[in-house]
Coordinates of C-alpha atoms and ligand atoms in Angstrom, one line a residue:
X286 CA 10.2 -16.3 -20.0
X287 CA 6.5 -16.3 -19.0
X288 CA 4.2 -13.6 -20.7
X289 CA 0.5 -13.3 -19.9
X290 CA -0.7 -12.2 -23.2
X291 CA -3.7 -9.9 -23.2
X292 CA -4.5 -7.2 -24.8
X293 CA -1.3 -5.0 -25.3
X294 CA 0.1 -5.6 -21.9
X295 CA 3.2 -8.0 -21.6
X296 CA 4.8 -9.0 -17.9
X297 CA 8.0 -10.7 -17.7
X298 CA 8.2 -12.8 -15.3
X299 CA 11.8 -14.6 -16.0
X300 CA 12.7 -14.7 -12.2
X301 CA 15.7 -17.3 -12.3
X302 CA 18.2 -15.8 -15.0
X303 CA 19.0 -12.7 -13.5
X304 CA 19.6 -13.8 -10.3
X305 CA 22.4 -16.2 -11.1
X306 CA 24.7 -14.2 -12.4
X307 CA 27.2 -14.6 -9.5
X308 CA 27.0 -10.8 -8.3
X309 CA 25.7 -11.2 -5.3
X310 CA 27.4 -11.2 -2.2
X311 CA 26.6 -11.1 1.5
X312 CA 30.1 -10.1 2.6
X313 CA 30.0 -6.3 3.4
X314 CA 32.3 -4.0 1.4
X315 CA 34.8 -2.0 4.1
X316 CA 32.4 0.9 3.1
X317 CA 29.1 -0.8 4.2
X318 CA 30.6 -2.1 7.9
X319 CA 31.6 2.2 8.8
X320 CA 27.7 2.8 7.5
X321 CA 26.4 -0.1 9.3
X322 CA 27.9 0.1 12.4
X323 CA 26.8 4.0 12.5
X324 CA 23.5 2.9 12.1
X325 CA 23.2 0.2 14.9
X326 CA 25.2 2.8 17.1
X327 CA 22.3 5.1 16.7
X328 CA 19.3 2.7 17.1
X329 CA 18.2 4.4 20.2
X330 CA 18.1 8.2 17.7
X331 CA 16.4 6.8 14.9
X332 CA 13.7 4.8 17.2
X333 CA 13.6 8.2 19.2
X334 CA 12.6 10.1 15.9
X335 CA 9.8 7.2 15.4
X336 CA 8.5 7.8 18.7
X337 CA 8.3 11.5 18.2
X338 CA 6.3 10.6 14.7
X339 CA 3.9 7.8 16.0
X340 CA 3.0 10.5 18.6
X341 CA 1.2 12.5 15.9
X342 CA -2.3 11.6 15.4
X343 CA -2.2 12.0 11.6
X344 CA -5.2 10.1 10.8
X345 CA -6.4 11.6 7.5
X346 CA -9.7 9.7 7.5
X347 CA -11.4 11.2 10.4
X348 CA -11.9 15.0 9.6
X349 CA -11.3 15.9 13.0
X350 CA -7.9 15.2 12.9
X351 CA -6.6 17.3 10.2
X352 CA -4.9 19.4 12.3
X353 CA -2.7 16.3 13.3
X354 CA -2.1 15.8 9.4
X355 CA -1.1 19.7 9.3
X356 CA 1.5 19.0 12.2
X357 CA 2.5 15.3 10.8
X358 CA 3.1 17.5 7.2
X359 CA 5.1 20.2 8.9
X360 CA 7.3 18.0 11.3
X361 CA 8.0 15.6 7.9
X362 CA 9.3 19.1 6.1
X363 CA 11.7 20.1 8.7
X364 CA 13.3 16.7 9.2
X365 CA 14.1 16.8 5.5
X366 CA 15.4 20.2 6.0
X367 CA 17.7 19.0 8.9
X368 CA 18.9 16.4 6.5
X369 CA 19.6 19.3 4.2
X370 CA 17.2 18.9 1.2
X371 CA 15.3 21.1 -0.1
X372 CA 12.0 21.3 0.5
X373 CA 8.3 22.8 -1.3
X374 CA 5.1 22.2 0.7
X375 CA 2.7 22.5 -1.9
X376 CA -0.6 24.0 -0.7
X377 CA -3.2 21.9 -2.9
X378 CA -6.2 23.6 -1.3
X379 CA -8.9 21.7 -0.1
X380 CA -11.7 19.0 -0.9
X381 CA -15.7 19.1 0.1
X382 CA -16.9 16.4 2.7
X383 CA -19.8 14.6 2.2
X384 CA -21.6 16.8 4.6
X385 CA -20.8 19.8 2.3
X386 CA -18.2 21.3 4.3
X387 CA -14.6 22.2 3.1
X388 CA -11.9 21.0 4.7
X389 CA -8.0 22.1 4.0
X390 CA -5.9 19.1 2.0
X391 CA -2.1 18.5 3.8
X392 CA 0.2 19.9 1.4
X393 CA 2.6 17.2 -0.4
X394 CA 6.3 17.6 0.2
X395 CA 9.0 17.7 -2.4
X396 CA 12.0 17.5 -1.5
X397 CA 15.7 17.3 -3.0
X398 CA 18.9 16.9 -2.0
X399 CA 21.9 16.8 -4.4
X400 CA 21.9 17.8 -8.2
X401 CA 25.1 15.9 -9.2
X402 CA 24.3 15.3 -12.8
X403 CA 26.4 12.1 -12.7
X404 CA 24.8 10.6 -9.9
X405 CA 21.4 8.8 -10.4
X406 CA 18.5 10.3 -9.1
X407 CA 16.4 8.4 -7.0
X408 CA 12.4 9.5 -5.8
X409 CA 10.8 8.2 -2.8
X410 CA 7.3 8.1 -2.1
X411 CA 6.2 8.1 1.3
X412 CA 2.8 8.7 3.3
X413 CA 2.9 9.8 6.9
X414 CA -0.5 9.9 7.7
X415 CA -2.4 6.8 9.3
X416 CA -5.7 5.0 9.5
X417 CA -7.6 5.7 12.6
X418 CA -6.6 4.2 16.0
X419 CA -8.1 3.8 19.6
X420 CA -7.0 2.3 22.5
X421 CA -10.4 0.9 23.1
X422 CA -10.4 -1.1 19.8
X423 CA -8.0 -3.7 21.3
X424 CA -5.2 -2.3 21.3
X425 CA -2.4 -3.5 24.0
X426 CA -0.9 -0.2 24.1
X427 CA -1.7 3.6 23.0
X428 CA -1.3 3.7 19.5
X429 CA 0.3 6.7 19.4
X430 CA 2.9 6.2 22.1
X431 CA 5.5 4.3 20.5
X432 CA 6.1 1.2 23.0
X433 CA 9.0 -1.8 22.3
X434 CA 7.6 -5.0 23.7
X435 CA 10.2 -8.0 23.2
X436 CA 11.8 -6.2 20.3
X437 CA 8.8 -5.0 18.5
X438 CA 7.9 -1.3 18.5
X439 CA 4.2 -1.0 18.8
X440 CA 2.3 2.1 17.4
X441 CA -0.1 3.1 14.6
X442 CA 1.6 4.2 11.6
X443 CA 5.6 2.4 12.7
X444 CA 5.1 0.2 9.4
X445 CA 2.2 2.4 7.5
X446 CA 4.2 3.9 6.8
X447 CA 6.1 6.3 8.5
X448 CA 8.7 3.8 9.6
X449 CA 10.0 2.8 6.4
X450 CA 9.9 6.5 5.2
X451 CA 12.3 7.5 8.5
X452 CA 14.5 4.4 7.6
X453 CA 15.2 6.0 4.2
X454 CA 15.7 9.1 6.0
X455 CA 17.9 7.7 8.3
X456 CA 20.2 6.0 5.9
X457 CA 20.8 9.4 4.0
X458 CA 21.4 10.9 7.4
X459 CA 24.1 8.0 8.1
X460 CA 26.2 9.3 4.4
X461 CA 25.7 13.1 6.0
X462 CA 27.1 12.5 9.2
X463 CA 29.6 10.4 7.8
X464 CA 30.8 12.7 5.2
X465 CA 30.8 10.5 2.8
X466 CA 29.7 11.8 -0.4
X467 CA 26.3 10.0 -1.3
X468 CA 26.3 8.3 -4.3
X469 CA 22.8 9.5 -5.8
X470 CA 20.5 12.5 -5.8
X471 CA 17.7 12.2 -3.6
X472 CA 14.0 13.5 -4.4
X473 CA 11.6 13.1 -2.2
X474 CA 7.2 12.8 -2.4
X475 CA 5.7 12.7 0.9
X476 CA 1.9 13.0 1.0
X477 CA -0.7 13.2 3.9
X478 CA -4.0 11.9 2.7
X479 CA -2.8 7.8 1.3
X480 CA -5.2 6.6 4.0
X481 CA -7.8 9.1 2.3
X482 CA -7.1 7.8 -1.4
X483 CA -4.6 10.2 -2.0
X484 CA -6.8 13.4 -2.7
X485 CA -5.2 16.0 -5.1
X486 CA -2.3 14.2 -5.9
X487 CA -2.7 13.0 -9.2
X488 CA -3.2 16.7 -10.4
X489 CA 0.3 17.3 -8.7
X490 CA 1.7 14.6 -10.8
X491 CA 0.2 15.9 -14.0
X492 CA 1.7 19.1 -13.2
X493 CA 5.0 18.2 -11.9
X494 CA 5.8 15.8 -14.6
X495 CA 7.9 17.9 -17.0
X496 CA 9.3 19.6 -13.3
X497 CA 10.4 17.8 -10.2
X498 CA 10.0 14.8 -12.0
X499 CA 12.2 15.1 -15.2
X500 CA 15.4 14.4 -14.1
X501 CA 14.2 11.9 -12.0
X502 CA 15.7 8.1 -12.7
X503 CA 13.1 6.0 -10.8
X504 CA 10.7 5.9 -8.0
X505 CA 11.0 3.8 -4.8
X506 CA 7.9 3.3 -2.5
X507 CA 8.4 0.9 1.1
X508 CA 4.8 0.9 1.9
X509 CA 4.1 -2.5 2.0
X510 CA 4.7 -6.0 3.4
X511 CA 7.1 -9.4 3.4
X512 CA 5.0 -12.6 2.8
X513 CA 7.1 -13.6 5.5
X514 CA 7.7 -12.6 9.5
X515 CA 11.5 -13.1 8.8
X516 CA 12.4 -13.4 4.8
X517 CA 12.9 -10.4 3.3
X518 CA 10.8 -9.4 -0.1
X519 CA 11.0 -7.6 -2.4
X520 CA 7.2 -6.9 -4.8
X521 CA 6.7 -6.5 -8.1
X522 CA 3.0 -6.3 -8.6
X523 CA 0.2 -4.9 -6.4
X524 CA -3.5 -5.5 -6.8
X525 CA -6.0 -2.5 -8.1
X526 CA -9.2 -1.6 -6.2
X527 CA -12.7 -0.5 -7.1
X528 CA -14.2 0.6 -3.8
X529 CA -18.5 1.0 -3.9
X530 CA -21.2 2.7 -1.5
X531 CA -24.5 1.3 -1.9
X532 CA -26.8 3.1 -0.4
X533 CA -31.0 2.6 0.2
X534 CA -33.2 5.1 1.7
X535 CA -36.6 5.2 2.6
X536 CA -38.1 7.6 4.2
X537 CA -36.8 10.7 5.7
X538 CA -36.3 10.0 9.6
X539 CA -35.6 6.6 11.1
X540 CA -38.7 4.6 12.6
X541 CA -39.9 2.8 15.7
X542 CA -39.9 -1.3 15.1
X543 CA -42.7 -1.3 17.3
X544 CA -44.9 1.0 15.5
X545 CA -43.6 0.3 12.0
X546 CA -42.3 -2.8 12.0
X547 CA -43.5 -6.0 9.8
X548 CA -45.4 -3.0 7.7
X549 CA -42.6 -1.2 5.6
X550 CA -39.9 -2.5 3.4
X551 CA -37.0 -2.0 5.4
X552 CA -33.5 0.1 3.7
X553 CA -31.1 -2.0 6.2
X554 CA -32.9 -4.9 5.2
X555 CA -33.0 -4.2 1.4
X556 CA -29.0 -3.8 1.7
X557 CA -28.1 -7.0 3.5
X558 CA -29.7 -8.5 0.9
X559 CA -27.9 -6.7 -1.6
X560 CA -24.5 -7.3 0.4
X561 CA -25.2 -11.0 0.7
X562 CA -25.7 -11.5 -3.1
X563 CA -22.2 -10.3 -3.4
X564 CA -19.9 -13.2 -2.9
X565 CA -21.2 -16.9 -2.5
X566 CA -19.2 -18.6 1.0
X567 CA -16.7 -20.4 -1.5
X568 CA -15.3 -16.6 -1.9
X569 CA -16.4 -16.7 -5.8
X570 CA -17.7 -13.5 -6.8
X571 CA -21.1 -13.0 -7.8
X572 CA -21.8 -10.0 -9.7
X573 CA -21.6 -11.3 -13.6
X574 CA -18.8 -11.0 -15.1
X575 CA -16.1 -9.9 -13.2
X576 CA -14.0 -12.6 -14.3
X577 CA -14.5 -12.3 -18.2
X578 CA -11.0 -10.3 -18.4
X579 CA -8.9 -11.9 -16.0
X580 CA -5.8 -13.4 -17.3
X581 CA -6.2 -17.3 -17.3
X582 CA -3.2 -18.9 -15.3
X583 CA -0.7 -20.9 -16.5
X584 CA 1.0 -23.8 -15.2
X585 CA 4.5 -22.4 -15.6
X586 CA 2.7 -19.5 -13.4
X587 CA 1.4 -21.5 -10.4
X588 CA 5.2 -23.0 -10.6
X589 CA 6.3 -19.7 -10.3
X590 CA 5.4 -19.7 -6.6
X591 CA 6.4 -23.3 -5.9
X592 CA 10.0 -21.4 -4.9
X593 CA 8.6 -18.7 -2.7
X594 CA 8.5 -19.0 1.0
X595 CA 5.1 -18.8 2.6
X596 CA 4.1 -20.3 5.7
X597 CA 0.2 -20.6 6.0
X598 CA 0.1 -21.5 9.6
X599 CA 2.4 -18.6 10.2
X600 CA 0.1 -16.3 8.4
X601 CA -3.0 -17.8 9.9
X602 CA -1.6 -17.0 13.1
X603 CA -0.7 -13.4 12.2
X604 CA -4.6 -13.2 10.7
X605 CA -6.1 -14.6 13.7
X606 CA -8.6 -16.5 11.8
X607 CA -9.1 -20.4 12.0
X608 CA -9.4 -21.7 8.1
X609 CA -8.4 -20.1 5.2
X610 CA -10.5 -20.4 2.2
X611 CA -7.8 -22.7 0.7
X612 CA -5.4 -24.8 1.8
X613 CA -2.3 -24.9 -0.5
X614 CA 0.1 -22.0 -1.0
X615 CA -0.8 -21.7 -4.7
X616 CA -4.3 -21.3 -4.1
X617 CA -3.9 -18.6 -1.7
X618 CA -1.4 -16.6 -3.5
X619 CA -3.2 -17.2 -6.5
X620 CA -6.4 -16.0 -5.2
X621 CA -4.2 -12.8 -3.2
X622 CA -2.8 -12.0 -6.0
X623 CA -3.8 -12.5 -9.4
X624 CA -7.8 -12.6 -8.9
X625 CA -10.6 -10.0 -7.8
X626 CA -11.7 -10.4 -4.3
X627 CA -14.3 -8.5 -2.7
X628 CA -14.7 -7.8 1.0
X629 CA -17.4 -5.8 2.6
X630 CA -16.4 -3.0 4.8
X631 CA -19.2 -1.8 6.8
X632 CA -22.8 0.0 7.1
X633 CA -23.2 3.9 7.5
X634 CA -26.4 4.8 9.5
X635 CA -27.0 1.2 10.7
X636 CA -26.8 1.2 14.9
X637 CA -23.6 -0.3 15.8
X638 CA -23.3 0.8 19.6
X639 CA -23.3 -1.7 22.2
X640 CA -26.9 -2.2 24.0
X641 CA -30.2 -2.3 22.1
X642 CA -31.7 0.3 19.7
X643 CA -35.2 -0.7 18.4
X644 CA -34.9 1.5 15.1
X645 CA -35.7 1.1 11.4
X646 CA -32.5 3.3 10.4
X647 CA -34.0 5.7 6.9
X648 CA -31.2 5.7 5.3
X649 CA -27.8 3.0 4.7
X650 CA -24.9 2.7 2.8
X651 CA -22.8 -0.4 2.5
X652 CA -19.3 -0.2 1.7
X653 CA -17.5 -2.5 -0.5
X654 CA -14.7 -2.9 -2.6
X655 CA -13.1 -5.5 -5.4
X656 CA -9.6 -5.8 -5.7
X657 CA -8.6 -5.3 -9.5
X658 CA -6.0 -7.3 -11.4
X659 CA -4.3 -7.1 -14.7
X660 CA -6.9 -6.4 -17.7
X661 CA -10.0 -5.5 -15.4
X662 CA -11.3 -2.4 -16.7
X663 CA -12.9 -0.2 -13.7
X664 CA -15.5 1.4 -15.7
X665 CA -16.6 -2.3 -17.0
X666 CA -16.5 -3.3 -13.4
X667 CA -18.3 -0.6 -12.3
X668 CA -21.1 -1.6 -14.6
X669 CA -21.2 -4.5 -14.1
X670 CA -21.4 -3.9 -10.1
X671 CA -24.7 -1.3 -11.0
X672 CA -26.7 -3.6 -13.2
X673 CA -26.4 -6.8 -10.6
X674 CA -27.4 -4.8 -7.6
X675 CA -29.9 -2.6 -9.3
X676 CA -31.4 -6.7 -10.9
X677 CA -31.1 -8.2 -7.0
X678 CA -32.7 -5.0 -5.8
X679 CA -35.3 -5.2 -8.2
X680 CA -37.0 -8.6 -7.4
X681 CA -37.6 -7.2 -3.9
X682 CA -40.2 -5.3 -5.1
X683 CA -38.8 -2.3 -3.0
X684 CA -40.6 1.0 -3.1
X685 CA -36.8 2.4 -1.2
X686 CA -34.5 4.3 -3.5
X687 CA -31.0 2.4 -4.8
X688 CA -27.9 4.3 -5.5
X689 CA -24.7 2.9 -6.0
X690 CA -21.5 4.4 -6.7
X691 CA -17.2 3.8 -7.0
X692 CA -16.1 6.8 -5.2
X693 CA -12.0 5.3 -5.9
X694 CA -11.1 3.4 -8.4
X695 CA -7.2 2.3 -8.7
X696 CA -5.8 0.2 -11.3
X697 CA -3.3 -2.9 -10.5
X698 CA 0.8 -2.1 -10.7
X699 CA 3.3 -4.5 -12.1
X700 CA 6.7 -4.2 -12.9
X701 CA 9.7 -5.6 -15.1
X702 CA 11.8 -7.6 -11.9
X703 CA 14.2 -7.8 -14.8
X704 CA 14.9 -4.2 -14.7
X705 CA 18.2 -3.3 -13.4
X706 CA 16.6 -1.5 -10.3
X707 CA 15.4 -4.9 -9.1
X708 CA 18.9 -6.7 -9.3
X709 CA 20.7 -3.5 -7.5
X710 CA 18.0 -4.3 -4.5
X711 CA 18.3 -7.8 -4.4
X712 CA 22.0 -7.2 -3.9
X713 CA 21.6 -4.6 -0.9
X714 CA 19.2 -6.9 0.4
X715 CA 21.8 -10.4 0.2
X716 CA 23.9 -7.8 1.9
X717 CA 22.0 -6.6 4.5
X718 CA 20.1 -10.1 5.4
X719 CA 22.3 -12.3 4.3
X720 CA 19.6 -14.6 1.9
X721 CA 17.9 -13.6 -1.7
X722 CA 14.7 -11.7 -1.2
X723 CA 11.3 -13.8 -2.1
X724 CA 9.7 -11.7 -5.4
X725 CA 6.3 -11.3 -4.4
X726 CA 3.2 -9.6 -5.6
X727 CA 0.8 -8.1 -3.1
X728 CA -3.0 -8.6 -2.7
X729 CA -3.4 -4.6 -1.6
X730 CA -3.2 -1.6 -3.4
X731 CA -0.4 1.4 -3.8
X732 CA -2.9 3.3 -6.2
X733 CA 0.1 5.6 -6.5
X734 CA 2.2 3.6 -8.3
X735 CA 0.4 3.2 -11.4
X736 CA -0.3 6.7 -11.8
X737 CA 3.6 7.3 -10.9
X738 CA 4.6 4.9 -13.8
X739 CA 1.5 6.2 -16.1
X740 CA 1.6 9.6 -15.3
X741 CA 5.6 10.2 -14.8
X742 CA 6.5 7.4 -17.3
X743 CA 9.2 6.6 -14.7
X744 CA 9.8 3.1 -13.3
X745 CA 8.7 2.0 -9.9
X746 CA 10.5 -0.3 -7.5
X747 CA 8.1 -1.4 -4.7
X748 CA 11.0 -2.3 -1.5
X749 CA 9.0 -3.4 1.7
X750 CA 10.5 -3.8 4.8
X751 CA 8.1 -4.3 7.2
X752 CA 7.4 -8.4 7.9
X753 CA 4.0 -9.9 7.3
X754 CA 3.0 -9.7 11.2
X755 CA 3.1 -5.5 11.3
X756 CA -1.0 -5.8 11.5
X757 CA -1.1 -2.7 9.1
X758 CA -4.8 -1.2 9.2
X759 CA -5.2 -3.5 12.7
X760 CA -5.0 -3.2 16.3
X761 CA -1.2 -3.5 17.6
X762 CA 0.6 -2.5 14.2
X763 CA 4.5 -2.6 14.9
X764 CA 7.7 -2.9 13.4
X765 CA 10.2 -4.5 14.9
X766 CA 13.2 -3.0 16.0
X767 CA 15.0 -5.7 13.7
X768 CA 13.2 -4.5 10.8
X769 CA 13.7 -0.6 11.4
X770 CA 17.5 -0.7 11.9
X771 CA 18.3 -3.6 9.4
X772 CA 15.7 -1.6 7.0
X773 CA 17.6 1.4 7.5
X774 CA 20.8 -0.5 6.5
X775 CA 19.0 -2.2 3.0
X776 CA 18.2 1.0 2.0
X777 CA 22.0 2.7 2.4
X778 CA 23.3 -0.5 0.9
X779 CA 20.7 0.1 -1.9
X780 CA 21.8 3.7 -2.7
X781 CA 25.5 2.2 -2.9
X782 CA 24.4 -0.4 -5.4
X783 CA 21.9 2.5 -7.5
X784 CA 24.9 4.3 -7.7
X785 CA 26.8 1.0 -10.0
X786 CA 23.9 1.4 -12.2
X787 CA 25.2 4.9 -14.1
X788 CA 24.6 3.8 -17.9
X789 CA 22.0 1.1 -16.9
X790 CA 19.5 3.1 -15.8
X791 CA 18.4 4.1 -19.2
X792 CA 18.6 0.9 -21.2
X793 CA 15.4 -0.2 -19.7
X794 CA 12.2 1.4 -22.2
X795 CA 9.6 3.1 -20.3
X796 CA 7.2 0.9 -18.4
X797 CA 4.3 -0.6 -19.9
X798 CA 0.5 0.9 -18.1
X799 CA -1.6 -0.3 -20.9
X800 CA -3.1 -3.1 -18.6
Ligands
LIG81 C1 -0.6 -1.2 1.0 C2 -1.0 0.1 1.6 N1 -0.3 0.4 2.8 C3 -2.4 0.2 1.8 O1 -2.9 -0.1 2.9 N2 -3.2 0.6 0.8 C4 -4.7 0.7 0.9 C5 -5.1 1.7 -0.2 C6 -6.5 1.6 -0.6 C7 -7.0 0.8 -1.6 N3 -8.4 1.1 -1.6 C8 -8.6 2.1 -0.8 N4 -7.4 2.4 -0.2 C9 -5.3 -0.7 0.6 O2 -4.7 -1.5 -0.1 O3 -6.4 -0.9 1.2
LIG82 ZN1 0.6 2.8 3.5
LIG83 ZN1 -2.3 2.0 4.8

């Protein structure tokens, strides 16, 4: 048993015991060959239904788009129907943009199908709305025109995330049109505005807590990654994040280098400055600090990892990058997982075009953000961020005005991988792949999940089955068709397993938040 011991907040990490109880088995039941035979029969449907969603331009980051989010929302409601749940849109108005305008929120989709009160009831979370994509960014193909290259099915959104939401689908589809009665009750929580940070959706939760959720056994989300192109995963921690705009402005319009340059004290200037003070080229954070409440690691920890497979080369080759900051596998896990990084996003109002602008932009605001892990406290960190950039700032002597502020802050997930939920997909997975899944964390963030767990009180299972090399956020995202159809398969052989677990399903207390 390994504890980190801080504060109220316990995680147990006993990884070996549970898994060597002799139940797994990668034989398929008589059961599992008629569901998984269905399902490699009807590749060709399922990849058509992901080529009808990747055509949708849901990109809930660019206002313009919303439309496509509307459509993407509406398309997501009647497949459920098809599939026979039930399904709410709920209209949860709409949010102001920066500009001041008002712009309409998607509505979040709860669904359900079945109400057996002796089956289990299982939730999942999905988003089906995308970060922004454009041909001209690099891509090899449209984005949004699903295309299959040697097996891999490229397209914005095929891993993040509406593929792994259609491979759940698909797998309750495959019960349905094989009359066979499904073993669990489905519920399902499919958003629009992930990509967006989720807007409106905690107020759902508060209000649908003592509703759609009360009957509801445990939450599954799929939307994140293997550490590995080929072994399967399964995650049971996901960083936090604290994301920052830092913005200096001078004067009201921008200005002419010629005319004013070498005479003013430049805003863009000001805010490299204050951007390059942020991290030192070792990766270390700078801001005071931000390390004070990080759990120390143990050795028994960085042994932890010594099991799981990660190839660096193989993920240096999916980064495209040269050199990692480290060079062993604990360091980088380590430092993925169980520190604060910080990474700078970008510059609003600095000239970005191609060609030459002479300008002195007025105003700019860097974007940044610090990963959170167990026992950061975001409104500490968010103090901490102020005073060190208003300190830097203020040996410039700058007569430009500083703001800074955390427009999202998410706390970091973990979960019990003893809890019954993580055994039953370990199982479907030996099934399905044939080997034990790697338990990983993840260096990104579900901000969902916590609230799920802290809002809901019920249990999360995070059950990714896109590979490490889907380029999620990046140019050329896929999933391959591998990944799809055998994901499809893991999760059918996952509601067979859920549905062994009547009895077990409440032994487990609720899960711990207080980190
Ligand atoms: C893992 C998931 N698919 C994802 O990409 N999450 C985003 C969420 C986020 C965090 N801060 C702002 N948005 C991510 O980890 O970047
Ligand atoms: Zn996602
Ligand atoms: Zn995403």
């Amino acid at each position: 048993m390994l504890c980190y011991f801080r504060g109220l907040y316990t995680v147990h990490l006993t990884l070996e015991l549970p898994f060597k109880e002799g139940m797994s088995s990668s034989s398929s039941s008589a059961l599992e060959t008629e569901i998984f035979q269905y399902i490699d029969l009807h590749q060709s449907d399922f990849i058509k239904d992901l080529k009808e969603w990747v055509a949708v331009e849901s990109d809930s980051v660019q206002p313009v788009l919303r439309k496509e989010v509307m459509r993407m929302m509406a398309l997501a409601a009647s497949k459920l129907e098809a599939l026979g749940a039930t399904v709410n849109s709920v209209n949860l108005g709409s949010h102001q943009l920066p500009d001041g305008q008002h712009l309409p929120l998607p509505p979040v989709i709860l669904g359900e199908l079945g109400k057996d009160p002796q089956n289990p009831t299982v939730c999942f979370y999905g988003h089906v709305d995308v970060q922004p994509a454009r041909r001209e960014d690099g891509w090899k193909t449209d984005p949004y025109t699903l295309t299959e290259i040697d097996g891999n099915l490229y397209g914005r959104g095929s891993t993040d995330n509406k593929g792994p939401v259609l491979a759940w689908i698909n797998a309750v589809e495959t019960f349905r049109a094989l009359k066979l009665a499904i073993p669990v009750n489905f519920k399902f929580i499919i958003e629009g505005m992930e990509e967006a940070g989720s807007l409106g959706l905690e107020k759902l939760l508060e209000e649908e807590k003592q509703c759609f959720f009360s009957d509801v056994d445990f939450i599954v989300i799929s939307d994140n990654l293997w550490l590995s192109k080929k072994k399967p995963a399964l995650t049971y921690g996901t960083r936090g994040n604290a994301c920052f705009f830092v913005e200096v402005e001078g004067g009201d319009k921008d200005l002419h280098s010629g005319t004013f340059g070498g005479i003013i004290h430049e805003p863009l200037m000001d805010l490299v400055a204050l951007l390059d003070s942020l991290v030192d080229p070792t990766g270390h954070i700078q801001i005071p600090g931000i390390y004070d409440s990080v759990a120390a690691l143990t050795e028994e920890e960085r042994k932890l990892y010594e099991s799981i497979e990660y190839d660096i080369e193989e993920h240096k080759n999916n980064s495209g990058v040269k050199k990692f900051l480290y060079s062993s596998k604990e360091e980088i896990l380590l430092h993925l997982w169980c520190y604060p990084s910080l990474s700078i996003h970008g510059i609003e109002g600095a000239f970005h075009e191609p060609g030459i602008k002479t300008v002195i932009p007025a105003k700019v605001i860097g974007k940044f953000s610090i990963r959170q892990v167990p026992y950061m406290d975001l409104s500490v960190v968010k103090q901490q961020v102020e005073e060190h950039l208003k300190n830097v700032f203020s040996k410039r002597n700058s007569p430009n005005k500083l703001k800074v502020s955390m427009p999202l802050g998410a706390k970091p997930w973990v979960a019990d991988v003893n809890d019954p939920l993580y055994k039953a997909a370990r199982r479907a997975i030996k099934t399905v792949f044939g080997e034990d899944p790697d338990f990983i964390r993840d260096g990104s963030t579900i901000p969902i999940a916590r609230l799920f767990q802290s809002i809901t009180q019920k249990r999360v299972i995070m059950f990714p089955i896109g590979a490490a090399d889907a380029g999620e956020h990046s140019q050329n995202e896929k999933i391959s068709r591998h990944n799809y159809i055998e994901g499809t398969k893991v999760f059918a052989a996952f509601f067979l397993e859920i549905s062994k677990l009547r009895g077990q399903l409440h032994e487990t207390s609720s899960p711990e938040t207080n980190n």
